[in-house]
XYZ file of C-alpha atoms in Angstrom:
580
model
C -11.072 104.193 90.976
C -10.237 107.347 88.514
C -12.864 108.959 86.794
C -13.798 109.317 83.469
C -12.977 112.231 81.180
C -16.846 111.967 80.260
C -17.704 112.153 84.200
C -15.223 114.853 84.879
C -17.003 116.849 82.147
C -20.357 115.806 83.128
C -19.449 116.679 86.857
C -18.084 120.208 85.371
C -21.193 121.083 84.495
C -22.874 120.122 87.146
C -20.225 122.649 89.340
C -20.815 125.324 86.744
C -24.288 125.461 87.068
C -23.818 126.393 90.728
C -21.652 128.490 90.501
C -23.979 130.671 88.202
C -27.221 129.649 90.780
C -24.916 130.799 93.566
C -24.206 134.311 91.359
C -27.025 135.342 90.199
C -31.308 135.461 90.899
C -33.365 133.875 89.258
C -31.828 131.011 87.356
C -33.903 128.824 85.729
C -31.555 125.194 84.591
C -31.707 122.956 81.500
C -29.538 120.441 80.873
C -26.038 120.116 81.195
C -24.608 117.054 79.583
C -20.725 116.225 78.791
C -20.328 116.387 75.051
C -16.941 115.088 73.025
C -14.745 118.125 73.911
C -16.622 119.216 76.960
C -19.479 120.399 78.160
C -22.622 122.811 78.287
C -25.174 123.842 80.397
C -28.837 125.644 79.085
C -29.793 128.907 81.589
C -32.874 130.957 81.420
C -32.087 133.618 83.813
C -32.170 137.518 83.693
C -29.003 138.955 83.249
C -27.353 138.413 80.228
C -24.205 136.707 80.302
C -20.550 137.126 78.484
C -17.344 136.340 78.508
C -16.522 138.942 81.054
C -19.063 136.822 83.659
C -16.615 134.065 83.199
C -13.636 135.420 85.739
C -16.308 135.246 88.582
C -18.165 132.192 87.850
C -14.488 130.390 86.997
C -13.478 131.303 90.907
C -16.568 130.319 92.008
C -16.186 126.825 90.537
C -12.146 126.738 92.115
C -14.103 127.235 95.438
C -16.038 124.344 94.752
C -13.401 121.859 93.708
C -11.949 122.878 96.706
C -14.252 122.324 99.113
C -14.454 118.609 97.651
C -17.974 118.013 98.016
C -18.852 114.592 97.669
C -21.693 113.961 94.323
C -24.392 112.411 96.233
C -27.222 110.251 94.174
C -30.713 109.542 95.060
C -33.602 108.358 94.321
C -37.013 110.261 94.809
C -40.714 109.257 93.752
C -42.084 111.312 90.818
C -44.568 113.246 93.595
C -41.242 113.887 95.973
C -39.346 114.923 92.646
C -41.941 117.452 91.570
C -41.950 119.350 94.935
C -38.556 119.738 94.443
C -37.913 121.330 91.257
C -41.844 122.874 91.936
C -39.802 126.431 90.667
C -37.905 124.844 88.006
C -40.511 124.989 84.955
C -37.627 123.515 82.469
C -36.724 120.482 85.143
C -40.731 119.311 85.348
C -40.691 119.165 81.763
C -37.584 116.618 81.395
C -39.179 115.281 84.330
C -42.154 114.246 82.586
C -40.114 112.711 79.745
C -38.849 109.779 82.268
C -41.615 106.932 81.643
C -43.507 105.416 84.268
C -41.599 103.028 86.426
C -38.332 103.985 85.423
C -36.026 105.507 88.278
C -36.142 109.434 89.175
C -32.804 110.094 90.318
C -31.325 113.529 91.293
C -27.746 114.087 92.287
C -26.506 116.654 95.185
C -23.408 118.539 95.179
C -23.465 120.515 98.251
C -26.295 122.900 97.880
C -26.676 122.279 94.534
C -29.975 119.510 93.520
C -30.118 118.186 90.024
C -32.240 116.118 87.756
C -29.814 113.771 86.920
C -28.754 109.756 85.972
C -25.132 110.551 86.173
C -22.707 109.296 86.224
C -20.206 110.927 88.318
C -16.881 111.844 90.054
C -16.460 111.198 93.328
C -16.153 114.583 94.670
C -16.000 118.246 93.199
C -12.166 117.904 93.640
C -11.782 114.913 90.909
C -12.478 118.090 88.745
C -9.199 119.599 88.759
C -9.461 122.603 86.280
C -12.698 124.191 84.251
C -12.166 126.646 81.846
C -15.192 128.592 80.585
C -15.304 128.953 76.873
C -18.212 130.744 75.239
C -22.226 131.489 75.620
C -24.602 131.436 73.012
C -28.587 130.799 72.604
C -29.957 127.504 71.940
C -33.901 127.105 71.850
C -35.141 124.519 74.605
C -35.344 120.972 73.444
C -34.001 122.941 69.960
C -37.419 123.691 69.120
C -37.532 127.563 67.510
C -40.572 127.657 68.523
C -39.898 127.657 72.175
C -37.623 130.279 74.378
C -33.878 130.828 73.827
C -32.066 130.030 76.746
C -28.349 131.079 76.982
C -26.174 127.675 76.664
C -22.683 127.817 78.773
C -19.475 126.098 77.133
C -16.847 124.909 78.705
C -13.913 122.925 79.052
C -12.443 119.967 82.135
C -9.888 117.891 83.040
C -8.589 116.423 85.984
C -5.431 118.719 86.002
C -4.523 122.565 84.816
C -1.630 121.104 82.475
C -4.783 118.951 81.179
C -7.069 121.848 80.396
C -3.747 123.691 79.155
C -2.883 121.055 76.207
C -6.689 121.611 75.273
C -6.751 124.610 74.898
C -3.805 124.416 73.089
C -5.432 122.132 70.954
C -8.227 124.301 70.736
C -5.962 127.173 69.392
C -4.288 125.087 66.942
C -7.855 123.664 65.589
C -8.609 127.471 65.045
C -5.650 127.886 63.063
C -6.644 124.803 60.983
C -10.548 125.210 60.428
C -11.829 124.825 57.195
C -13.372 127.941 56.784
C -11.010 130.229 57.920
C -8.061 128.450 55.086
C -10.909 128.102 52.725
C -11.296 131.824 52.425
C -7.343 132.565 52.788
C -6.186 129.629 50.400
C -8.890 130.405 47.671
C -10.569 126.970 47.616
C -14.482 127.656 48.425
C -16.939 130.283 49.220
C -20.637 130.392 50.230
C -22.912 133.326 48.778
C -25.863 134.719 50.680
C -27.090 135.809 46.903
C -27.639 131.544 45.967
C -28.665 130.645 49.346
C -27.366 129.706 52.851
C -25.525 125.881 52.793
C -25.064 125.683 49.184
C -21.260 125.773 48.334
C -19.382 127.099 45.317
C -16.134 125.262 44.959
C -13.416 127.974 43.920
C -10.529 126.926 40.776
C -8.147 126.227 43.506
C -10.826 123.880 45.832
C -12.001 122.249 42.043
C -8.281 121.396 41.203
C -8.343 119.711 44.759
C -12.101 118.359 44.192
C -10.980 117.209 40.176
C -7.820 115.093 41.784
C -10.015 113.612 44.403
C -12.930 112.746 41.589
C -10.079 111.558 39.332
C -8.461 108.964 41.673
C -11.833 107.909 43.102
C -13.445 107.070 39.638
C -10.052 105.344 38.616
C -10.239 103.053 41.777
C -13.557 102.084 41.750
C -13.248 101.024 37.675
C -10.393 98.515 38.797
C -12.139 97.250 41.572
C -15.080 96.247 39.505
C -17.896 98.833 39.596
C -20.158 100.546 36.888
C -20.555 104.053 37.371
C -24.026 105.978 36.862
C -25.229 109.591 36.595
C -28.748 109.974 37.446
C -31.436 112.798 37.807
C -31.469 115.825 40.691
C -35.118 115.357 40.735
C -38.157 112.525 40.876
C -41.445 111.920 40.995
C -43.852 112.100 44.566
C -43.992 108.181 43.688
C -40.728 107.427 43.360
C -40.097 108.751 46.896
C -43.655 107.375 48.400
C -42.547 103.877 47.320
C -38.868 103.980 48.781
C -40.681 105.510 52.231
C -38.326 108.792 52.174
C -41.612 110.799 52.033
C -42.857 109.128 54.976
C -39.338 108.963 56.866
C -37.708 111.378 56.096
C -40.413 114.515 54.640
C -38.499 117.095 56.617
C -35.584 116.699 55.585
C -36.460 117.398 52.283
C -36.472 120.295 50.191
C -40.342 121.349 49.493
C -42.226 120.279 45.938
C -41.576 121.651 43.322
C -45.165 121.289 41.101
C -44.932 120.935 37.019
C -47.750 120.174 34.422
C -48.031 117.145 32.761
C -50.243 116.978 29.969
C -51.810 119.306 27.667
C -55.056 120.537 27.425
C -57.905 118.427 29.744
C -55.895 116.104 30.531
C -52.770 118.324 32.438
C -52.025 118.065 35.776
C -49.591 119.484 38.610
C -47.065 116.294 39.276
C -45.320 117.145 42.351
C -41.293 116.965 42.065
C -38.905 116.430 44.736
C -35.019 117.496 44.778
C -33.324 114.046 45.659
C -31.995 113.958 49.544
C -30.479 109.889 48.656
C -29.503 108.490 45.571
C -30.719 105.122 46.033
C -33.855 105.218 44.629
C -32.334 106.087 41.213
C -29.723 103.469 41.460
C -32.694 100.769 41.988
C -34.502 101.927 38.955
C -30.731 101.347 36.852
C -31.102 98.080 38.446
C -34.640 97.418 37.291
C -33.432 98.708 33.001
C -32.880 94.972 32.693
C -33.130 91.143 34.087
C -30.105 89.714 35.908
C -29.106 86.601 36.711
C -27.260 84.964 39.415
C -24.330 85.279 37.137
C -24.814 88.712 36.919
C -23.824 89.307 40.506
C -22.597 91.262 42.496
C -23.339 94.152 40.278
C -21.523 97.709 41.655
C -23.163 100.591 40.817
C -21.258 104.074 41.877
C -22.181 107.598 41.484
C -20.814 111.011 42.682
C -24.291 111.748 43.089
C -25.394 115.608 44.389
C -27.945 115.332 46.792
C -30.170 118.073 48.453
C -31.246 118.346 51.972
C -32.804 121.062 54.006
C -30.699 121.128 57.024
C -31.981 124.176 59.030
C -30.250 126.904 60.942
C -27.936 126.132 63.661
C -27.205 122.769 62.556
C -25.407 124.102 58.928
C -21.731 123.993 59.769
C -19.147 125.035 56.700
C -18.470 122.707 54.310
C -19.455 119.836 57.345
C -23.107 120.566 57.217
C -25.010 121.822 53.937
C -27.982 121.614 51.716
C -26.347 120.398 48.539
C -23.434 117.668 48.565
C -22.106 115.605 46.313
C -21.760 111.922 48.165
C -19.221 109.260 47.122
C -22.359 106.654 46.446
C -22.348 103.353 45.742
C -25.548 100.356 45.939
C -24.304 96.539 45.437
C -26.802 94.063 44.276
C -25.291 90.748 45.567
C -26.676 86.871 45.842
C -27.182 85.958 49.715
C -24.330 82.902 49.041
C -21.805 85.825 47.978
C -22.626 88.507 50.367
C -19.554 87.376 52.855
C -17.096 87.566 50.158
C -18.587 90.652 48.753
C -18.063 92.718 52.212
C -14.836 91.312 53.222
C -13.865 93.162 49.288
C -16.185 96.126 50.742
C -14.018 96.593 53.697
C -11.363 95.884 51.970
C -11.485 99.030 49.048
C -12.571 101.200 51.759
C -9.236 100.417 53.803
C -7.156 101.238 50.572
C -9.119 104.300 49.717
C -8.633 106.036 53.292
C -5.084 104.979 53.448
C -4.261 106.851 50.375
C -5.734 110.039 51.739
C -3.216 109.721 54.536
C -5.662 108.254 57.225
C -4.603 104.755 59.073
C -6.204 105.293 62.255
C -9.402 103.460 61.449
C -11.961 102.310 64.144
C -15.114 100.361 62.784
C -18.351 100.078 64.485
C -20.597 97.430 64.094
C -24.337 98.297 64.455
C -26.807 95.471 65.257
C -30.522 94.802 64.765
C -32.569 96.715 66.785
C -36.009 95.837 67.832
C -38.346 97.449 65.337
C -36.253 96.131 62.302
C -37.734 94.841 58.849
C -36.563 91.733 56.886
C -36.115 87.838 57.935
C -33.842 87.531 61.295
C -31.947 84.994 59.365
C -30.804 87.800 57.258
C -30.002 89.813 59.659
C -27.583 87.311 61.656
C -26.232 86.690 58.108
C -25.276 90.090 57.270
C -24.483 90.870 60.427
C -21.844 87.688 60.766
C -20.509 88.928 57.356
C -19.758 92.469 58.681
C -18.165 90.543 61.541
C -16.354 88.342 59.575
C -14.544 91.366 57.088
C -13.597 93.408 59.844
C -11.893 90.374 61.737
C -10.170 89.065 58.329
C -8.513 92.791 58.116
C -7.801 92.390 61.420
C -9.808 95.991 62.313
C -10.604 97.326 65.586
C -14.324 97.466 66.271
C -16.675 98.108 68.632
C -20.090 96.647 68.786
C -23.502 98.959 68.926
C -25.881 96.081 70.318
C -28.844 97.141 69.000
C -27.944 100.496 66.727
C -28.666 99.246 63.357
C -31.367 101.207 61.065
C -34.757 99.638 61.082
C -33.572 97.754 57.875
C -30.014 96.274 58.309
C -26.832 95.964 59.885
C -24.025 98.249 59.085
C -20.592 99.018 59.761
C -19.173 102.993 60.187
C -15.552 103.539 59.472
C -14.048 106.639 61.385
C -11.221 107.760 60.754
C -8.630 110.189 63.184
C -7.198 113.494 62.081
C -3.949 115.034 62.164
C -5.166 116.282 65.987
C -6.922 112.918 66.962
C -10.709 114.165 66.659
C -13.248 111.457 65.366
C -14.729 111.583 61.495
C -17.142 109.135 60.319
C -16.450 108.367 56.939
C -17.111 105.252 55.345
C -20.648 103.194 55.582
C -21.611 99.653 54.601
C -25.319 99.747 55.341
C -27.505 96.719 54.370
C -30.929 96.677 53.216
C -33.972 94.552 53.542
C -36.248 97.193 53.422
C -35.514 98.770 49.621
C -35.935 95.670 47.529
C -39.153 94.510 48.876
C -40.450 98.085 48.283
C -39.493 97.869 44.713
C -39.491 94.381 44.394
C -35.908 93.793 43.157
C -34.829 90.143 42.086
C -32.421 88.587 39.955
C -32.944 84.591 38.242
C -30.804 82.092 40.981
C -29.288 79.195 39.855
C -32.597 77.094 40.114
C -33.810 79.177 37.292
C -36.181 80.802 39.954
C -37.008 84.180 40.893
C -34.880 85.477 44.262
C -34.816 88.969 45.952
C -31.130 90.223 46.164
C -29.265 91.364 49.277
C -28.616 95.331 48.290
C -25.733 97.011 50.232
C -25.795 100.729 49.929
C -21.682 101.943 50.563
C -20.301 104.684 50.943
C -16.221 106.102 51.170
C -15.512 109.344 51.856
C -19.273 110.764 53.227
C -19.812 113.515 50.902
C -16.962 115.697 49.114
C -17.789 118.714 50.624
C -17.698 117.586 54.218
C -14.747 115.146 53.429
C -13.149 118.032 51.827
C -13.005 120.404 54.749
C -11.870 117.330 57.096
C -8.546 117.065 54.645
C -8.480 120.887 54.856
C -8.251 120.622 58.611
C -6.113 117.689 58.808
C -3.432 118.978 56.425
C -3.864 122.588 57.616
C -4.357 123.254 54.308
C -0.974 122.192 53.248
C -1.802 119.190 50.980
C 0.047 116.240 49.413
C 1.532 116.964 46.016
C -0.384 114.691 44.774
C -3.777 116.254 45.279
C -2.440 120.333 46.106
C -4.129 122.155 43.807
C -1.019 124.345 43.129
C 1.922 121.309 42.818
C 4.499 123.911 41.609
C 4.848 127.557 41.097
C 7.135 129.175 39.084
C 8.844 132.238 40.204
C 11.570 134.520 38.113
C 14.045 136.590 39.830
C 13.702 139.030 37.823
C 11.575 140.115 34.324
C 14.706 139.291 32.216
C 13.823 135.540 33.142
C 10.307 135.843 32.428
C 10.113 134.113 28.832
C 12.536 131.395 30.448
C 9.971 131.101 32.948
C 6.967 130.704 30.531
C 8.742 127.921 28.752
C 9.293 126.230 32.099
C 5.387 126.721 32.617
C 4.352 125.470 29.320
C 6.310 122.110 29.745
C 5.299 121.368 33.100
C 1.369 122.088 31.899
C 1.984 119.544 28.971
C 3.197 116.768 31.756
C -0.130 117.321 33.471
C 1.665 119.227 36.879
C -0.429 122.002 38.026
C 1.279 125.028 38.238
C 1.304 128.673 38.205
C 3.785 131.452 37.633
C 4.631 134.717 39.322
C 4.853 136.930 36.645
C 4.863 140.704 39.495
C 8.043 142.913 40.028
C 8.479 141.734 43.610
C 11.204 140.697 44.843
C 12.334 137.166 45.259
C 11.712 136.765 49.064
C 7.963 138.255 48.556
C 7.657 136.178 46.027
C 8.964 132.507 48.255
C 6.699 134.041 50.674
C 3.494 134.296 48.809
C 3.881 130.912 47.614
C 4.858 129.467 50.744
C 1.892 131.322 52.485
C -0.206 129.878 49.655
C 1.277 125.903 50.673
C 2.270 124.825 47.658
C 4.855 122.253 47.585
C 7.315 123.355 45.409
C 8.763 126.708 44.643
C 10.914 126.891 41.063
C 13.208 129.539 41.117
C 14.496 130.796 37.678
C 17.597 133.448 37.657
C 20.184 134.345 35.312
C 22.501 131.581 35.754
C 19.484 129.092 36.391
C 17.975 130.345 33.004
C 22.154 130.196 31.412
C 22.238 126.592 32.578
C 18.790 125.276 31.336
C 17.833 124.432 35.088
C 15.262 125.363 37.907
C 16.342 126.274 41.621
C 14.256 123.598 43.331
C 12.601 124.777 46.720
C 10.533 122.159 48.883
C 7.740 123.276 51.175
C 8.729 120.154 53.383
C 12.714 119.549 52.788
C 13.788 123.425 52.058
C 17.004 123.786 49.133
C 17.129 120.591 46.729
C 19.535 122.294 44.668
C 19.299 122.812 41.178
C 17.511 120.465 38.486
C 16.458 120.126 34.833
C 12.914 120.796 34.034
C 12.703 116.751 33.200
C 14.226 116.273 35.773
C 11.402 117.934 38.021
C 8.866 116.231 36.285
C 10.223 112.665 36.867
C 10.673 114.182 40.504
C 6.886 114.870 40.832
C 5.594 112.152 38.793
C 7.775 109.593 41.205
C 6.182 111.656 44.575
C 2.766 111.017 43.136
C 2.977 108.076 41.524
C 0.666 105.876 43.635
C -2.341 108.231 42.675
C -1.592 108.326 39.303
């Protein structure tokens, strides 16, 4: 039976850490778990390792894979297992985590012992190449509070040409990350001066950003929803009644404390920076009585939220403390909610595909044993998640278990240009928010009945979703949403007021575009533009400006020959004419 690219990686690490045991004194070992592109391993020993270590310990490891030692699993009592790793402070710790009754199992590779549940390879040789990657600190458990250990990354496969078209992958995800094209392309920037996490979209990203907002808004009118704007900040009550400040407290920024009042009577009301939009959307809800007649009602916001993700988790535009999510709540009668999610799913499908993804994967997450609201809800909304994904004939896994405490939900992730994993899109129901705030809508019986409320989102957040299109376009982005569609270059300053005109009548068709007004040359200027991606290069000369045409260059199909400036419009405006 072949093994798993998560036990090959798992088993890696397992080789790695003897390797370093074998190498130097001293070592203290963590954990060392397989993680989506590899795998790690947490040291506390002495010497101080760097990538120059990494030539030993990698020969070390080839020693090891060659000696094929079989991975051999046990089982020991908790007194046997505590003798055992009696000089392994960090191993009696995890030890202690495993509940009473539960299996202590270690795993022996050689002279190598660990603390482990596996699973893994057969035999060291079922690891056919490691390649050591980087070292950096990571507090044990990630608690700052405890010691930095030094954390050891690497990469497995079963083969060398295996580990080869990783790395090779590796190199090209370099070449594409967001923050590295960010900087180079103009589009964002993050200023110590305002505050770690908190993003400052650039003209370039906010052209990108404005045709995102544009199409979004656009869709989500046709398909029936209402949009909102609501308030950065609210009340202590607002957010003791929807349970974030009992949830979720530390994930929020601190209070912010304002008087109320005058005179005797003032006091200090504690206000909170909003992490979620939903409470706000509930209290547009509760502006007015609805009936059943009324529903589904659609309410959608891009809503900016603000949560204080610490350091070490803040990643780019991926991870911040301010974001503006793609937000939507739907208020929906019980009788309706099928029909209303298969439409859900539906959008969702339509939205992605037009930002160029179509390899979708849903996941289905089921109640879980704490969980809040009548189980006949919850095998209701959970049949109509079923029942969408299965009438759009979606792949899907099933998390048995892996709901939230108060509903089902389905995750949409989506694969990128180099077949890594995003989450975007979320339908997430709720029992849990209108009992809190006592939501209900007047049924056909002319009686009171507490809605189903769906909170759904498309895209994540911009900012994140942003940096994924970054990435999977390399920065090189569909007319239709390039923040630079054209740019306008002159051979020469004789052809400069030719080249305006041009300019001014593709800016009054709504084309975004730019013109090179410097004295280089024409190559430089080709090259700037085609190191800047945009998709189409207008090149004005003397006979180009004699003939009343434009030299048409395309960043994907090269020479298109010459055209009229109306012509080039209807050219773009037929290229983008599904966002428009």
């Amino acid at each position: 039976m072949s093994a798993t690219i998560q036990e090959i990686r798992h088993s890696a690490a397992h080789l790695m850490a003897s390797a370093i045991c074998s190498l130097y004194e001293n070592v203290k070992i963590d954990i060392g778990p397989a993680t989506d592109d590899g795998f790690y391993y947490d040291f506390d020993l002495d010497h101080r390792l760097s990538a120059e270590d990494f030539p030993a310990i990698e020969k070390a490891i080839r020693k090891l894979i060659g000696a094929k030692l079989p991975f051999v699993r046990e089982e020991l009592t908790r007194e046997a297992a505590q003798e055992l790793f009696k000089d392994q402070p960090y191993k009696l710790e995890r030890l202690a985590d495993i509940p009473e009754g539960e299996p202590i199992s270690i795993y022996r590779t050689g002279d190598y012992v660990d603390l482990c549940c596996g699973p893994h390879v057969e035999h060291s040789g079922c690891v056919g190449a490691v390649k050591l990657m980087s070292v950096a600190g990571s507090y044990f458990r990630g608690d700052e509070h405890n010691k930095m250990l030094q954390r050891v990354y690497g990469i497995a496969a079963a083969s060398r040409e295996e580990v080869e078209a990783i790395l090779a992958r590796i190199e090209e995800a370099k070449k594409r990350d967001h923050r590295k094209l960010g900087k180079e392309l103009e589009l964002f920037t993050m200023s110590d001066s305002v505050g770690p996490g908190l993003a400052h979209w650039l003209p370039k990203g906010a052209r990108v950003r404005i045709a995102i907002e544009d199409y979004w808004r656009k869709e989500h009118f046709r398909h029936g929803y209402e949009m909102l704007f609501t308030p950065h900040i609210g009340r202590a009550n607002l957010w003791q009644t929807s349970g974030h400040l009992g949830f979720y407290k530390d994930g929020m920024f601190p209070p912010m404390h304002v008087t109320e009042g005058e005179g005797d009577k003032a006091t200090a009301e504690p206000y909170y920076a909003k992490p979620m939009n939903c409470p706000f959307h509930i209290q547009a809800y509760l502006a007015k009585k609805y009936s059943y007649r009324d529903l589904p009602l659609r309410f959608a916001e891009l809503g900016t939220v603000y949560r204080y993700e610490k350091d070490g988790v803040r990643h780019g535009l991926f991870r911040v403390r301010g974001f503006t999510q793609d937000d939507a709540h739907i208020f929906c009668a019980p009788e309706k909610i099928e029909e209303e999610v298969r439409f859900t799913v539906k959008f969702c499908l339509h939205i992605l595909h037009r930002f160029g993804f179509h390899d979708i994967t849903a996941y289905l997450s089921t109640r879980p044993e704490k969980a809040v609201g009548d189980e006949a809800k919850w095998e209701q909304a959970t049949a109509s998640l079923r029942a969408a994904l299965e009438a759009e004939g979606m792949a899907y896994d099933v998390d048995e278990g892996g709901g939230a405490f108060y509903g089902p939900k389905i995750d949409m992730k989506i694969k990128d240009a180099l077949g890594r994993e995003w989450q975007l899109g979320t339908i997430q129901f709720d029992f849990n928010l209108p009992e809190r705030f006592n939501l209900t809508y007047t049924g056909e019986d002319g009686k009171e009945h507490q809605p189903y409320m769906v909170h759904r989102a498309l895209l994540g957040s911009l900012e994140r979703f942003f940096g994924i299109l970054i990435e999977h376009y390399a920065g090189a982005f569909p007319t239709w949403l390039a923040p630079v569609q054209a740019k306008v270059l002159p051979i020469t300053t004789a052809q400069n007021d030719v080249a305006k005109e041009t300019l001014a009548k593709l800016l009054a068709a709504d084309i975004r575009v730019e013109g090179d007004w410097s004295n280089d040359k024409i190559g430089a200027k080709i090259r700037k533009a085609t190191l800047a991606k945009i998709p189409y290069m207008l090149v004005i000369g003397g006979r180009e400006a004699e003939a009343g045409v434009v030299a048409v260059r395309s960043r994907e199909k090269g020479d298109l020959g010459t055209m009229t400036v109306e012509a080039f419009i209807e050219h773009i405006r037929n290229e983008t004419c599904e966002a428009k």
